[in-house]
mmCIF file of C-alpha atoms in Angstrom:
data_model
loop_
_atom_site.group_PDB
_atom_site.id
_atom_site.type_symbol
_atom_site.label_atom_id
_atom_site.label_comp_id
_atom_site.label_asym_id
_atom_site.label_seq_id
_atom_site.Cartn_x
_atom_site.Cartn_y
_atom_site.Cartn_z
ATOM 1 C CA MET O 1 -14.275 20.040 13.975
ATOM 2 C CA PHE O 2 -15.174 16.711 12.290
ATOM 3 C CA ARG O 3 -17.402 13.621 12.263
ATOM 4 C CA VAL O 4 -16.106 10.246 11.124
ATOM 5 C CA ASP O 5 -17.018 6.550 11.354
ATOM 6 C CA ARG O 6 -15.723 4.946 14.557
ATOM 7 C CA ASP O 7 -13.941 1.981 12.890
ATOM 8 C CA VAL O 8 -12.205 4.222 10.361
ATOM 9 C CA LEU O 9 -11.028 6.618 13.082
ATOM 10 C CA ALA O 10 -9.897 3.876 15.482
ATOM 11 C CA GLU O 11 -7.823 2.174 12.795
ATOM 12 C CA ALA O 12 -6.225 5.448 11.685
ATOM 13 C CA VAL O 13 -5.434 6.531 15.250
ATOM 14 C CA ALA O 14 -3.966 3.128 16.117
ATOM 15 C CA TRP O 15 -1.722 3.168 13.039
ATOM 16 C CA THR O 16 -0.484 6.711 13.681
ATOM 17 C CA ALA O 17 0.092 6.007 17.395
ATOM 18 C CA ARG O 18 2.552 3.204 16.512
ATOM 19 C CA SER O 19 5.167 5.825 15.648
ATOM 20 C CA LEU O 20 4.825 7.782 18.895
ATOM 21 C CA PRO O 21 7.716 7.371 21.366
ATOM 22 C CA ALA O 22 7.068 5.425 24.571
ATOM 23 C CA ARG O 23 9.290 7.819 26.528
ATOM 24 C CA PRO O 24 9.302 11.149 24.657
ATOM 25 C CA SER O 25 12.263 13.483 25.207
ATOM 26 C CA VAL O 26 9.789 16.382 25.431
ATOM 27 C CA PRO O 27 6.094 15.979 26.361
ATOM 28 C CA VAL O 28 4.779 17.450 23.107
ATOM 29 C CA LEU O 29 6.191 14.496 21.125
ATOM 30 C CA ALA O 30 3.634 12.236 22.834
ATOM 31 C CA GLY O 31 0.946 14.167 20.988
ATOM 32 C CA MET O 32 -1.004 13.258 17.855
ATOM 33 C CA ARG O 33 -1.777 16.057 15.444
ATOM 34 C CA LEU O 34 -5.270 16.130 13.942
ATOM 35 C CA GLU O 35 -5.966 18.568 11.119
ATOM 36 C CA VAL O 36 -8.954 19.194 8.874
ATOM 37 C CA THR O 37 -7.597 20.851 5.740
ATOM 38 C CA GLU O 38 -9.267 23.542 3.646
ATOM 39 C CA GLY O 39 -10.091 20.763 1.186
ATOM 40 C CA GLY O 40 -12.045 18.891 3.857
ATOM 41 C CA GLN O 41 -9.573 16.045 4.416
ATOM 42 C CA LEU O 42 -8.742 14.796 7.911
ATOM 43 C CA LYS O 43 -5.023 14.195 8.550
ATOM 44 C CA LEU O 44 -3.684 12.408 11.643
ATOM 45 C CA SER O 45 0.077 12.529 12.177
ATOM 46 C CA GLY O 46 2.862 11.773 14.635
ATOM 47 C CA PHE O 47 6.602 12.515 14.551
ATOM 48 C CA ASP O 48 9.484 12.007 17.006
ATOM 49 C CA TYR O 49 12.310 13.422 14.824
ATOM 50 C CA GLU O 50 13.209 9.865 13.737
ATOM 51 C CA VAL O 51 9.987 8.304 12.453
ATOM 52 C CA SER O 52 6.888 10.025 11.097
ATOM 53 C CA ALA O 53 3.444 8.608 10.305
ATOM 54 C CA GLU O 54 0.441 10.235 8.667
ATOM 55 C CA VAL O 55 -3.009 8.988 7.652
ATOM 56 C CA THR O 56 -5.400 10.910 5.404
ATOM 57 C CA LEU O 57 -9.154 10.279 5.740
ATOM 58 C CA GLU O 58 -12.351 11.628 4.220
ATOM 59 C CA PRO O 59 -14.569 12.594 7.187
ATOM 60 C CA GLN O 60 -18.365 12.704 6.925
ATOM 61 C CA THR O 61 -18.250 16.384 7.929
ATOM 62 C CA GLY O 62 -15.358 18.663 8.770
ATOM 63 C CA GLU O 63 -14.412 22.263 9.502
ATOM 64 C CA PRO O 64 -10.806 23.422 8.937
ATOM 65 C CA GLY O 65 -8.707 23.416 12.078
ATOM 66 C CA VAL O 66 -5.808 21.758 13.854
ATOM 67 C CA VAL O 67 -5.356 20.326 17.360
ATOM 68 C CA LEU O 68 -2.785 18.279 19.295
ATOM 69 C CA VAL O 69 -3.859 15.710 21.906
ATOM 70 C CA SER O 70 -2.275 12.754 23.701
ATOM 71 C CA GLY O 71 -1.858 10.060 21.055
ATOM 72 C CA LYS O 72 -1.782 7.108 23.442
ATOM 73 C CA LEU O 73 -4.927 8.242 25.265
ATOM 74 C CA LEU O 74 -6.782 8.950 22.018
ATOM 75 C CA ALA O 75 -5.875 5.473 20.737
ATOM 76 C CA GLU O 76 -7.220 3.842 23.907
ATOM 77 C CA ILE O 77 -10.429 5.881 23.736
ATOM 78 C CA THR O 78 -11.201 5.295 20.059
ATOM 79 C CA ARG O 79 -10.554 1.561 20.446
ATOM 80 C CA ALA O 80 -13.157 1.394 23.224
ATOM 81 C CA LEU O 81 -15.891 3.512 21.594
ATOM 82 C CA PRO O 82 -19.215 1.959 20.508
ATOM 83 C CA ALA O 83 -19.828 1.339 16.781
ATOM 84 C CA GLN O 84 -21.375 4.731 16.014
ATOM 85 C CA PRO O 85 -20.180 7.928 14.308
ATOM 86 C CA VAL O 86 -17.622 9.908 16.303
ATOM 87 C CA ASP O 87 -17.834 13.692 16.735
ATOM 88 C CA PHE O 88 -14.627 15.547 17.569
ATOM 89 C CA VAL O 89 -14.960 19.180 18.667
ATOM 90 C CA VAL O 90 -12.372 21.650 19.969
ATOM 91 C CA ASP O 91 -13.624 23.831 22.803
ATOM 92 C CA GLY O 92 -10.985 26.318 23.900
ATOM 93 C CA MET O 93 -8.113 24.383 25.533
ATOM 94 C CA LYS O 94 -10.011 21.110 25.416
ATOM 95 C CA ALA O 95 -11.097 18.589 22.798
ATOM 96 C CA VAL O 96 -14.406 16.785 23.205
ATOM 97 C CA VAL O 97 -14.934 13.307 21.715
ATOM 98 C CA THR O 98 -18.553 12.141 21.542
ATOM 99 C CA CYS O 99 -19.788 8.755 20.336
ATOM 100 C CA GLY O 100 -23.338 7.669 21.133
ATOM 101 C CA SER O 101 -23.840 8.348 24.842
ATOM 102 C CA ALA O 102 -20.078 8.269 25.575
ATOM 103 C CA ARG O 103 -18.309 11.608 25.983
ATOM 104 C CA PHE O 104 -14.624 12.249 26.632
ATOM 105 C CA THR O 105 -12.871 15.544 27.282
ATOM 106 C CA LEU O 106 -9.147 15.728 26.488
ATOM 107 C CA LEU O 107 -6.635 18.437 27.257
ATOM 108 C CA THR O 108 -5.008 19.864 24.163
ATOM 109 C CA MET O 109 -1.271 20.421 23.793
ATOM 110 C CA PRO O 110 0.470 23.468 22.226
ATOM 111 C CA VAL O 111 0.331 22.595 18.528
ATOM 112 C CA GLU O 112 2.769 25.419 17.700
ATOM 113 C CA ASP O 113 5.495 23.536 19.604
ATOM 114 C CA TYR O 114 5.019 20.366 17.545
ATOM 115 C CA PRO O 115 7.663 19.671 14.874
ATOM 116 C CA SER O 116 6.668 19.808 11.216
ATOM 117 C CA LEU O 117 6.537 16.458 9.451
ATOM 118 C CA PRO O 118 9.347 15.881 6.942
ATOM 119 C CA ALA O 119 8.365 15.990 3.291
ATOM 120 C CA MET O 120 8.317 12.680 1.451
ATOM 121 C CA PRO O 121 11.528 12.065 -0.509
ATOM 122 C CA PRO O 122 11.272 11.564 -4.296
ATOM 123 C CA ALA O 123 9.470 8.381 -5.367
ATOM 124 C CA ALA O 124 11.881 5.571 -6.278
ATOM 125 C CA GLY O 125 9.462 2.790 -7.232
ATOM 126 C CA ARG O 126 6.489 0.600 -6.304
ATOM 127 C CA VAL O 127 5.884 -2.948 -5.086
ATOM 128 C CA GLY O 128 2.807 -4.949 -4.111
ATOM 129 C CA SER O 129 1.969 -4.521 -0.427
ATOM 130 C CA ASP O 130 1.628 -8.273 0.174
ATOM 131 C CA VAL O 131 5.015 -9.013 -1.426
ATOM 132 C CA PHE O 132 6.604 -6.159 0.528
ATOM 133 C CA ALA O 133 5.157 -7.286 3.862
ATOM 134 C CA SER O 134 6.158 -10.920 3.288
ATOM 135 C CA ALA O 135 9.723 -10.068 2.230
ATOM 136 C CA VAL O 136 10.350 -7.720 5.156
ATOM 137 C CA GLY O 137 8.913 -10.253 7.596
ATOM 138 C CA GLN O 138 11.275 -12.923 6.283
ATOM 139 C CA VAL O 139 14.437 -10.876 6.884
ATOM 140 C CA ALA O 140 13.360 -8.976 10.009
ATOM 141 C CA VAL O 141 13.599 -12.182 12.088
ATOM 142 C CA ALA O 142 17.396 -12.011 11.759
ATOM 143 C CA THR O 143 17.869 -8.396 12.885
ATOM 144 C CA GLY O 144 19.914 -7.859 16.023
ATOM 145 C CA ARG O 145 18.410 -6.525 19.264
ATOM 146 C CA ASP O 146 21.617 -4.981 20.633
ATOM 147 C CA ASP O 147 21.400 -1.186 20.221
ATOM 148 C CA THR O 148 25.130 -0.861 20.904
ATOM 149 C CA LEU O 149 25.653 -2.425 17.443
ATOM 150 C CA PRO O 150 23.240 -0.309 15.369
ATOM 151 C CA MET O 151 24.306 -1.747 11.995
ATOM 152 C CA LEU O 152 23.057 -5.162 13.137
ATOM 153 C CA THR O 153 19.651 -3.780 14.184
ATOM 154 C CA GLY O 154 18.848 -2.666 10.655
ATOM 155 C CA VAL O 155 17.795 -4.176 7.346
ATOM 156 C CA ARG O 156 20.093 -3.487 4.422
ATOM 157 C CA VAL O 157 18.248 -2.617 1.214
ATOM 158 C CA GLU O 158 20.133 -2.940 -2.065
ATOM 159 C CA ILE O 159 18.434 -1.754 -5.243
ATOM 160 C CA GLU O 160 19.741 -2.616 -8.701
ATOM 161 C CA GLY O 161 17.280 -1.889 -11.489
ATOM 162 C CA ASP O 162 14.137 -3.969 -11.012
ATOM 163 C CA THR O 163 15.633 -6.121 -8.227
ATOM 164 C CA VAL O 164 15.542 -5.301 -4.512
ATOM 165 C CA THR O 165 17.651 -7.333 -2.076
ATOM 166 C CA LEU O 166 16.910 -7.213 1.649
ATOM 167 C CA ALA O 167 19.451 -8.555 4.157
ATOM 168 C CA ALA O 168 19.722 -8.678 7.952
ATOM 169 C CA THR O 169 22.035 -10.419 10.417
ATOM 170 C CA ASP O 170 22.663 -10.601 14.151
ATOM 171 C CA ARG O 171 25.982 -12.503 13.669
ATOM 172 C CA TYR O 172 24.356 -15.879 14.444
ATOM 173 C CA ARG O 173 22.100 -16.036 11.395
ATOM 174 C CA LEU O 174 21.650 -14.122 8.164
ATOM 175 C CA ALA O 175 18.446 -13.689 6.147
ATOM 176 C CA VAL O 176 18.497 -12.590 2.496
ATOM 177 C CA ARG O 177 15.443 -12.017 0.298
ATOM 178 C CA GLU O 178 15.295 -10.862 -3.316
ATOM 179 C CA LEU O 179 12.152 -9.457 -4.905
ATOM 180 C CA LYS O 180 11.105 -7.636 -8.057
ATOM 181 C CA TRP O 181 9.647 -4.150 -8.047
ATOM 182 C CA GLN O 182 8.732 -1.364 -10.501
ATOM 183 C CA PRO O 183 11.429 1.320 -10.315
ATOM 184 C CA GLU O 184 10.829 4.883 -11.483
ATOM 185 C CA GLN O 185 14.230 4.767 -13.216
ATOM 186 C CA PRO O 186 15.205 1.427 -14.821
ATOM 187 C CA ASP O 187 18.921 1.949 -14.070
ATOM 188 C CA ILE O 188 18.477 2.912 -10.410
ATOM 189 C CA SER O 189 21.206 1.788 -8.007
ATOM 190 C CA ALA O 190 20.958 2.530 -4.289
ATOM 191 C CA ILE O 191 21.821 1.177 -0.836
ATOM 192 C CA ALA O 192 20.090 2.026 2.436
ATOM 193 C CA MET O 193 20.108 0.769 6.030
ATOM 194 C CA ILE O 194 16.667 0.965 7.625
ATOM 195 C CA PRO O 195 15.987 0.444 11.347
ATOM 196 C CA GLY O 196 14.634 -3.105 11.499
ATOM 197 C CA LYS O 197 11.743 -2.567 13.913
ATOM 198 C CA THR O 198 10.544 0.530 12.062
ATOM 199 C CA LEU O 199 10.627 -1.265 8.705
ATOM 200 C CA ALA O 200 8.840 -4.335 10.100
ATOM 201 C CA ASP O 201 6.084 -2.199 11.658
ATOM 202 C CA ALA O 202 5.611 -0.202 8.438
ATOM 203 C CA ALA O 203 5.532 -3.292 6.228
ATOM 204 C CA LYS O 204 3.032 -5.061 8.466
ATOM 205 C CA ALA O 205 0.718 -2.044 8.603
ATOM 206 C CA LEU O 206 0.932 -1.171 4.899
ATOM 207 C CA GLY O 207 0.646 -4.841 3.926
ATOM 208 C CA ALA O 208 -2.925 -4.798 5.226
ATOM 209 C CA THR O 209 -3.981 -2.129 2.699
ATOM 210 C CA GLY O 210 -3.972 -4.523 -0.258
ATOM 211 C CA ALA O 211 -2.657 -1.715 -2.479
ATOM 212 C CA GLU O 212 0.763 -1.010 -3.936
ATOM 213 C CA VAL O 213 3.420 0.463 -1.659
ATOM 214 C CA GLU O 214 5.362 3.415 -3.039
ATOM 215 C CA ILE O 215 8.946 3.590 -1.798
ATOM 216 C CA ALA O 216 10.594 7.016 -1.704
ATOM 217 C CA MET O 217 14.274 7.666 -1.006
ATOM 218 C CA SER O 218 16.435 10.734 -0.517
ATOM 219 C CA SER O 219 19.944 10.659 -1.908
ATOM 220 C CA VAL O 220 21.949 8.586 0.550
ATOM 221 C CA GLY O 221 25.396 9.857 1.421
ATOM 222 C CA GLY O 222 28.010 8.203 3.603
ATOM 223 C CA THR O 223 26.780 10.049 6.710
ATOM 224 C CA GLY O 224 23.638 8.037 7.339
ATOM 225 C CA GLU O 225 21.531 11.235 7.175
ATOM 226 C CA GLY O 226 19.326 9.964 4.359
ATOM 227 C CA MET O 227 15.621 9.241 4.662
ATOM 228 C CA ILE O 228 13.242 6.657 3.243
ATOM 229 C CA GLY O 229 9.465 6.806 3.009
ATOM 230 C CA PHE O 230 6.660 4.330 2.360
ATOM 231 C CA SER O 231 3.116 5.199 1.342
ATOM 232 C CA SER O 232 -0.015 3.258 0.423
ATOM 233 C CA ALA O 233 -3.759 3.882 0.426
ATOM 234 C CA GLY O 234 -3.686 7.223 2.238
ATOM 235 C CA ARG O 235 -0.990 6.203 4.721
ATOM 236 C CA ARG O 236 2.604 7.365 4.701
ATOM 237 C CA THR O 237 5.578 6.902 6.987
ATOM 238 C CA THR O 238 9.172 8.103 6.892
ATOM 239 C CA THR O 239 12.268 7.169 8.856
ATOM 240 C CA ARG O 240 15.850 8.351 9.057
ATOM 241 C CA LEU O 241 18.382 5.861 7.781
ATOM 242 C CA LEU O 242 21.183 4.221 9.734
ATOM 243 C CA ASP O 243 24.810 4.406 8.716
ATOM 244 C CA PRO O 244 25.088 2.198 5.592
ATOM 245 C CA GLU O 245 27.971 0.143 7.021
ATOM 246 C CA PHE O 246 27.102 -3.591 6.943
ATOM 247 C CA PRO O 247 29.045 -6.883 6.901
ATOM 248 C CA LYS O 248 30.043 -8.202 3.456
ATOM 249 C CA TYR O 249 27.421 -10.897 3.700
ATOM 250 C CA ARG O 250 27.476 -12.361 0.191
ATOM 251 C CA SER O 251 30.812 -14.040 0.807
ATOM 252 C CA LEU O 252 29.283 -15.784 3.855
ATOM 253 C CA LEU O 253 26.676 -17.623 1.784
ATOM 254 C CA PRO O 254 28.048 -21.073 0.886
ATOM 255 C CA THR O 255 27.449 -22.334 -2.661
ATOM 256 C CA GLU O 256 28.603 -25.961 -2.287
ATOM 257 C CA PHE O 257 27.246 -28.515 0.172
ATOM 258 C CA SER O 258 27.925 -32.119 1.172
ATOM 259 C CA ALA O 259 24.398 -32.917 2.410
ATOM 260 C CA ARG O 260 20.828 -31.888 1.680
ATOM 261 C CA ALA O 261 17.647 -32.630 3.655
ATOM 262 C CA ASP O 262 14.122 -31.756 2.515
ATOM 263 C CA LEU O 263 12.018 -31.359 5.657
ATOM 264 C CA PRO O 264 8.205 -31.274 5.958
ATOM 265 C CA VAL O 265 7.870 -27.894 7.692
ATOM 266 C CA GLY O 266 4.748 -28.588 9.774
ATOM 267 C CA SER O 267 5.793 -31.895 11.359
ATOM 268 C CA PHE O 268 9.455 -30.852 11.681
ATOM 269 C CA VAL O 269 8.535 -27.636 13.541
ATOM 270 C CA GLU O 270 6.319 -29.592 15.936
ATOM 271 C CA ALA O 271 9.116 -32.109 16.578
ATOM 272 C CA VAL O 272 11.656 -29.346 17.247
ATOM 273 C CA LYS O 273 9.254 -27.675 19.697
ATOM 274 C CA ARG O 274 8.695 -30.950 21.554
ATOM 275 C CA VAL O 275 12.385 -31.811 21.839
ATOM 276 C CA ALA O 276 13.208 -28.206 22.826
ATOM 277 C CA LEU O 277 11.057 -28.543 25.948
ATOM 278 C CA VAL O 278 14.029 -30.083 27.766
ATOM 279 C CA ALA O 279 16.599 -27.663 26.277
ATOM 280 C CA GLU O 280 17.788 -24.727 28.327
ATOM 281 C CA ARG O 281 17.638 -21.345 26.618
ATOM 282 C CA ASN O 282 21.151 -21.554 25.147
ATOM 283 C CA THR O 283 21.311 -25.331 24.859
ATOM 284 C CA PRO O 284 21.296 -26.572 21.260
ATOM 285 C CA ILE O 285 19.135 -29.165 19.617
ATOM 286 C CA ARG O 286 21.294 -31.910 18.118
ATOM 287 C CA MET O 287 20.332 -33.462 14.802
ATOM 288 C CA ALA O 288 21.729 -36.630 13.247
ATOM 289 C CA PHE O 289 20.938 -37.164 9.567
ATOM 290 C CA ARG O 290 21.256 -40.781 8.462
ATOM 291 C CA GLY O 291 19.736 -42.360 5.382
ATOM 292 C CA GLY O 292 16.082 -41.413 5.246
ATOM 293 C CA GLU O 293 15.628 -39.981 8.729
ATOM 294 C CA VAL O 294 16.747 -37.335 11.153
ATOM 295 C CA VAL O 295 17.037 -37.953 14.893
ATOM 296 C CA LEU O 296 16.527 -34.895 17.089
ATOM 297 C CA GLU O 297 17.955 -34.837 20.604
ATOM 298 C CA ALA O 298 18.226 -32.373 23.464
ATOM 299 C CA GLY O 299 19.443 -32.605 27.043
ATOM 300 C CA SER O 300 22.156 -34.819 28.485
ATOM 301 C CA GLY O 301 22.598 -37.671 30.948
ATOM 302 C CA ASP O 302 22.700 -35.303 33.940
ATOM 303 C CA GLU O 303 19.355 -33.674 33.120
ATOM 304 C CA ALA O 304 16.089 -34.193 31.260
ATOM 305 C CA GLN O 305 16.438 -35.654 27.781
ATOM 306 C CA ALA O 306 14.288 -35.890 24.654
ATOM 307 C CA VAL O 307 14.703 -37.870 21.437
ATOM 308 C CA GLU O 308 12.489 -37.977 18.338
ATOM 309 C CA ALA O 309 13.028 -39.425 14.873
ATOM 310 C CA LEU O 310 11.417 -38.134 11.676
ATOM 311 C CA PRO O 311 11.522 -39.445 8.103
ATOM 312 C CA VAL O 312 13.151 -36.965 5.686
ATOM 313 C CA ASP O 313 14.259 -36.852 2.072
ATOM 314 C CA PHE O 314 18.037 -36.870 2.662
ATOM 315 C CA ASP O 315 20.905 -36.968 0.206
ATOM 316 C CA GLY O 316 24.638 -36.740 0.904
ATOM 317 C CA ASP O 317 27.109 -37.579 3.642
ATOM 318 C CA ASP O 318 25.772 -38.528 7.081
ATOM 319 C CA ILE O 319 26.102 -35.544 9.390
ATOM 320 C CA ASN O 320 25.641 -34.580 13.057
ATOM 321 C CA ILE O 321 24.848 -30.896 13.537
ATOM 322 C CA ALA O 322 23.395 -28.711 16.319
ATOM 323 C CA PHE O 323 21.489 -25.428 16.267
ATOM 324 C CA ASN O 324 19.960 -22.892 18.633
ATOM 325 C CA HIS O 325 16.364 -24.132 18.536
ATOM 326 C CA GLN O 326 14.824 -20.645 18.588
ATOM 327 C CA PHE O 327 16.899 -19.509 15.605
ATOM 328 C CA LEU O 328 15.983 -22.703 13.765
ATOM 329 C CA LEU O 329 12.257 -22.252 14.449
ATOM 330 C CA GLU O 330 12.322 -18.610 13.351
ATOM 331 C CA GLY O 331 13.972 -19.589 10.077
ATOM 332 C CA LEU O 332 11.434 -22.342 9.458
ATOM 333 C CA GLY O 333 8.618 -19.919 10.270
ATOM 334 C CA ALA O 334 9.867 -17.455 7.666
ATOM 335 C CA ILE O 335 9.811 -19.961 4.797
ATOM 336 C CA ASP O 336 6.882 -19.647 2.414
ATOM 337 C CA SER O 337 6.687 -23.351 1.613
ATOM 338 C CA ASP O 338 5.398 -26.653 2.997
ATOM 339 C CA VAL O 339 8.873 -28.138 2.506
ATOM 340 C CA ALA O 340 12.130 -26.639 3.799
ATOM 341 C CA ARG O 341 15.496 -27.511 2.299
ATOM 342 C CA LEU O 342 18.421 -27.614 4.747
ATOM 343 C CA GLN O 343 21.814 -27.672 3.019
ATOM 344 C CA MET O 344 24.904 -28.477 5.095
ATOM 345 C CA THR O 345 28.663 -28.834 4.609
ATOM 346 C CA THR O 346 30.101 -29.878 7.993
ATOM 347 C CA SER O 347 28.942 -29.694 11.605
ATOM 348 C CA THR O 348 30.860 -26.445 12.139
ATOM 349 C CA LYS O 349 30.154 -24.533 8.915
ATOM 350 C CA PRO O 350 27.058 -22.431 8.175
ATOM 351 C CA ALA O 351 23.958 -24.208 6.913
ATOM 352 C CA ILE O 352 21.396 -22.714 4.531
ATOM 353 C CA LEU O 353 17.658 -23.028 4.967
ATOM 354 C CA THR O 354 15.444 -22.304 1.938
ATOM 355 C CA GLY O 355 12.003 -23.131 0.663
ATOM 356 C CA GLY O 356 11.785 -26.471 -1.094
ATOM 357 C CA LYS O 357 10.614 -24.897 -4.352
ATOM 358 C CA PRO O 358 12.790 -25.853 -7.356
ATOM 359 C CA VAL O 359 14.935 -23.126 -8.912
ATOM 360 C CA GLU O 360 16.388 -22.908 -12.391
ATOM 361 C CA ASP O 361 19.795 -24.413 -13.018
ATOM 362 C CA GLY O 362 22.419 -22.017 -11.727
ATOM 363 C CA GLY O 363 19.789 -19.908 -9.968
ATOM 364 C CA VAL O 364 19.375 -19.269 -6.265
ATOM 365 C CA PRO O 365 16.175 -19.250 -4.170
ATOM 366 C CA ASP O 366 14.630 -15.828 -3.570
ATOM 367 C CA TYR O 367 14.917 -16.439 0.201
ATOM 368 C CA ARG O 368 17.926 -17.835 2.045
ATOM 369 C CA TYR O 369 18.344 -18.165 5.799
ATOM 370 C CA LEU O 370 21.905 -18.874 6.908
ATOM 371 C CA ILE O 371 22.233 -20.311 10.404
ATOM 372 C CA MET O 372 25.448 -20.929 12.303
ATOM 373 C CA PRO O 373 25.678 -24.344 13.962
ATOM 374 C CA ILE O 374 26.707 -24.698 17.586
ATOM 375 C CA ARG O 375 29.871 -26.692 18.032
ATOM 376 C CA LEU O 376 29.190 -30.110 19.523
ATOM 377 C CA SER O 377 31.328 -31.043 22.499
ATOM 378 C CA SER O 378 33.234 -34.225 21.728
#
């Protein structure tokens, strides 16, 4: 049926297999569809009625045909093959994979029972894959994990002209990132809610291509039945959208603060990790900002304790504030800067974490991470 380089095939199979369901509702959905077209291209695809993925390759040789085999098993096999060309042949109800002296025989699945992949929606615009991957990674850390609240498991995408705003929240923190893109229509205005895990997986995979990512969107109604697609360098993926309902997050972002601390990200992260060693999972890290230093503390008199002081560039009223250490570390990890700016109002009001890069007067940073403090017991 076809011959292709082992590394090329293994990478394509692994990428396509990411979209396959772990527990398919019907066995055929665990399959990966391999097709050699009349034009000689090799297409690998997977679809579970929610998310689709397809990779297009140029094989060394190929004869038109189509087959469906277990995607998970094929991914494990191709990953383990030696670095030699791979021959894939269909023999009746079986598929034979040969690479060097290794030979595998796979059972095929009824390809006629496999659902057709959805067509890509109309192209809406393009953005650099590295920018796209970075932006999605910065907001995805704040998506919720509770499937009973689906609107908090997604990333809200707001498009206004050449500006795209991504936002995600799990009620305890909120991440917002703005980026520029090249829209097909300069006056485009759209809103979509994308499943967070699906978007993060797609951005990470497409970010490795080094090419531009084309974003395609169907018209989004109020029913949540819209679809969004991403494609780059021969790879494409689509996903159904969530209901567009989302908290009115802009009003949550404070604009005035009583204190500001510029923190060296590397040494501050290490200090937080050290102090957090004595903190239980839901126990906060307490921080006291005074003059030119911050004192980090965790634990209490009845249990293990840790204290560490760090010099910081601090301006404003002295403040004691406490945060969930994991949320704090995830916010610091998402900042694309050696210096993080923490802006605070009081010990009970939301704080904003941004990169320490200067912004124009009246402007806002392109990335903001709001984190709710934990109330300190008096």
